[in-house]
CSV table of C-alpha atoms in Angstrom, one decimal:
chain,number,residue,atom,x,y,z
A,7,MET,CA,-15.8,15.7,-27.5
A,8,HIS,CA,-17.2,13.5,-24.7
A,9,ARG,CA,-14.6,10.9,-25.2
A,10,VAL,CA,-12.1,13.4,-24.6
A,11,HIS,CA,-13.8,14.6,-21.3
A,12,LYS,CA,-14.2,11.3,-19.9
A,13,LEU,CA,-10.7,10.3,-20.5
A,14,ALA,CA,-9.5,13.7,-18.7
A,15,SER,CA,-12.2,12.8,-16.1
A,16,HIS,CA,-10.6,9.5,-15.6
A,17,LEU,CA,-6.9,11.1,-15.2
A,18,LEU,CA,-7.5,13.3,-12.9
A,19,GLN,CA,-9.0,11.1,-10.2
A,20,SER,CA,-7.4,10.1,-6.8
A,21,PRO,CA,-5.2,7.6,-6.9
A,22,PRO,CA,-6.1,4.1,-5.5
A,23,ALA,CA,-5.7,4.3,-1.6
A,24,ALA,CA,-3.3,1.4,-1.8
A,25,MET,CA,-1.2,4.0,-3.3
A,26,SER,CA,-1.6,6.8,-1.1
A,27,ARG,CA,-1.0,5.6,2.3
A,28,PRO,CA,3.0,5.4,3.6
A,29,PRO,CA,4.6,1.8,3.2
A,30,ILE,CA,4.3,1.7,7.2
A,31,THR,CA,1.4,2.1,8.6
A,32,SER,CA,0.0,1.7,12.2
A,33,HIS,CA,-2.4,2.0,15.0
A,34,VAL,CA,-3.0,1.0,18.7
A,35,LEU,CA,-5.8,-0.3,20.4
A,36,ASP,CA,-6.1,-0.1,24.2
A,37,THR,CA,-7.7,-3.7,25.4
A,38,GLY,CA,-8.1,-2.0,29.0
A,39,THR,CA,-11.0,0.7,27.6
A,40,GLY,CA,-12.0,-1.0,24.3
A,41,LYS,CA,-11.1,1.8,22.6
A,42,PRO,CA,-8.6,3.5,19.8
A,43,ALA,CA,-5.8,4.5,22.1
A,44,THR,CA,-5.1,8.6,20.7
A,45,ASP,CA,-2.4,10.6,21.7
A,46,VAL,CA,0.2,7.6,21.4
A,47,LYS,CA,3.3,9.1,20.2
A,48,VAL,CA,5.2,6.1,17.7
A,49,THR,CA,8.6,6.4,16.3
A,50,LEU,CA,10.0,4.6,13.2
A,51,ASP,CA,13.7,3.4,13.2
A,52,MET,CA,15.3,1.8,10.9
A,53,LYS,CA,19.3,-0.1,11.4
A,54,SER,CA,21.8,0.8,10.2
A,55,ILE,CA,25.5,-0.3,10.5
A,56,SER,CA,26.3,3.0,13.2
A,57,GLY,CA,22.8,1.8,14.4
A,58,TRP,CA,19.2,2.9,15.1
A,59,GLN,CA,18.3,6.0,13.0
A,60,GLU,CA,14.8,7.9,13.5
A,61,ILE,CA,13.3,7.9,9.9
A,62,GLY,CA,9.4,8.7,11.0
A,63,GLY,CA,6.9,9.2,13.2
A,64,ASP,CA,3.7,10.6,14.5
A,65,PHE,CA,0.8,10.7,17.1
A,66,THR,CA,-2.0,8.1,17.0
A,67,ASN,CA,-5.2,10.3,15.9
A,68,VAL,CA,-8.9,10.0,17.4
A,69,ASP,CA,-9.2,6.6,15.6
A,70,GLY,CA,-5.8,5.1,17.2
A,71,ARG,CA,-4.1,4.9,13.6
A,72,CYS,CA,-0.8,6.8,12.4
A,73,PRO,CA,-1.6,8.4,9.1
A,74,LYS,CA,2.1,10.3,8.8
A,75,LEU,CA,4.4,7.7,10.6
A,76,LEU,CA,6.3,8.0,6.9
A,77,PRO,CA,5.6,10.2,4.0
A,78,VAL,CA,3.4,8.1,1.3
A,79,ASP,CA,6.4,8.8,-1.1
A,80,TYR,CA,9.1,6.9,0.7
A,81,VAL,CA,10.7,4.2,-0.7
A,82,LEU,CA,11.5,1.1,1.7
A,83,THR,CA,15.1,-0.8,1.7
A,84,PRO,CA,15.6,-4.2,3.2
A,85,GLY,CA,16.6,-4.1,6.6
A,86,LEU,CA,15.5,-4.0,10.6
A,87,TYR,CA,12.8,-1.9,11.7
A,88,ARG,CA,11.3,-1.0,14.8
A,89,CYS,CA,8.4,0.6,15.9
A,90,THR,CA,8.4,2.4,19.3
A,91,PHE,CA,5.1,3.4,21.4
A,92,ASP,CA,5.5,5.7,24.3
A,93,THR,CA,2.6,4.0,26.6
A,94,ALA,CA,3.7,5.9,29.5
A,95,SER,CA,3.1,9.4,28.7
A,96,TYR,CA,-0.7,7.5,26.8
A,97,TYR,CA,-1.2,6.3,30.7
A,98,ALA,CA,-0.2,9.0,32.0
A,99,LYS,CA,-2.4,11.2,30.6
A,100,MET,CA,-5.1,9.3,32.0
A,101,GLY,CA,-3.8,9.4,35.2
A,102,GLU,CA,-2.4,6.3,35.7
A,103,LYS,CA,1.0,4.3,35.3
A,104,CYS,CA,1.6,0.9,32.8
A,105,PHE,CA,4.2,-2.0,33.6
A,106,TYR,CA,6.0,-1.1,29.9
A,107,PRO,CA,6.6,2.4,29.5
A,108,GLU,CA,7.9,1.5,25.9
A,109,VAL,CA,7.2,-0.6,23.5
A,110,PRO,CA,9.6,-1.4,20.9
A,111,ILE,CA,8.5,-3.9,18.4
A,112,ILE,CA,11.0,-4.7,15.7
A,113,PHE,CA,10.4,-6.4,12.5
A,114,GLU,CA,12.4,-7.0,9.2
A,115,ILE,CA,11.5,-6.3,5.7
A,116,GLU,CA,12.0,-7.9,2.8
A,117,ALA,CA,9.8,-7.2,-0.2
A,118,THR,CA,10.3,-3.9,-0.1
A,119,ASN,CA,7.0,-3.3,-3.0
A,120,GLU,CA,4.6,-4.6,0.3
A,121,HIS,CA,2.7,-2.4,2.7
A,122,TYR,CA,3.7,-3.2,6.3
A,123,HIS,CA,0.8,-2.6,9.2
A,124,ILE,CA,1.9,-3.0,12.3
A,125,PRO,CA,-0.3,-3.4,14.9
A,126,LEU,CA,-0.3,-2.7,18.9
A,127,LEU,CA,-3.2,-4.0,21.3
A,128,ILE,CA,-2.0,-2.3,24.8
A,129,ASN,CA,-3.1,-2.5,28.0
A,130,LYS,CA,-1.8,-1.2,31.6
A,131,PHE,CA,0.2,-4.9,32.3
A,132,GLY,CA,0.8,-6.2,28.7
A,133,TYR,CA,0.6,-6.1,25.0
A,134,SER,CA,0.3,-8.0,21.8
A,135,THR,CA,1.2,-7.5,18.2
A,136,TYR,CA,0.9,-9.2,14.7
A,137,ARG,CA,1.5,-8.1,11.2
A,138,GLY,CA,-1.5,-6.3,10.1
A,139,SER,CA,-2.5,-6.0,6.5
């Protein structure tokens, strides 16, 4: 009976973290303040024959992360994707203006079984990005 209970307990455990996150994630850090950028609107699009089609979106949380950019079970397909960050609204909430009102980051996905993390470092006059992990 102990083995059955132990097996049942193992089977009912939550899936590993890698399986419980969306296939594309993002976060935003404000290098001007040295803190996560909270409440930044992020839109995720995929390019199709007819143009860009919105497939997801979210607002950054207190850690600057977008936990619901896509559903966890979203199935990626190869192609071009675009994350657009509404930086003008973020700075406007602080009573400030910025030089880049939107930051579109276009990237290509070939390996659909991989996780893609799109980080953005911003300040009022510039930005930087890289492929995260």
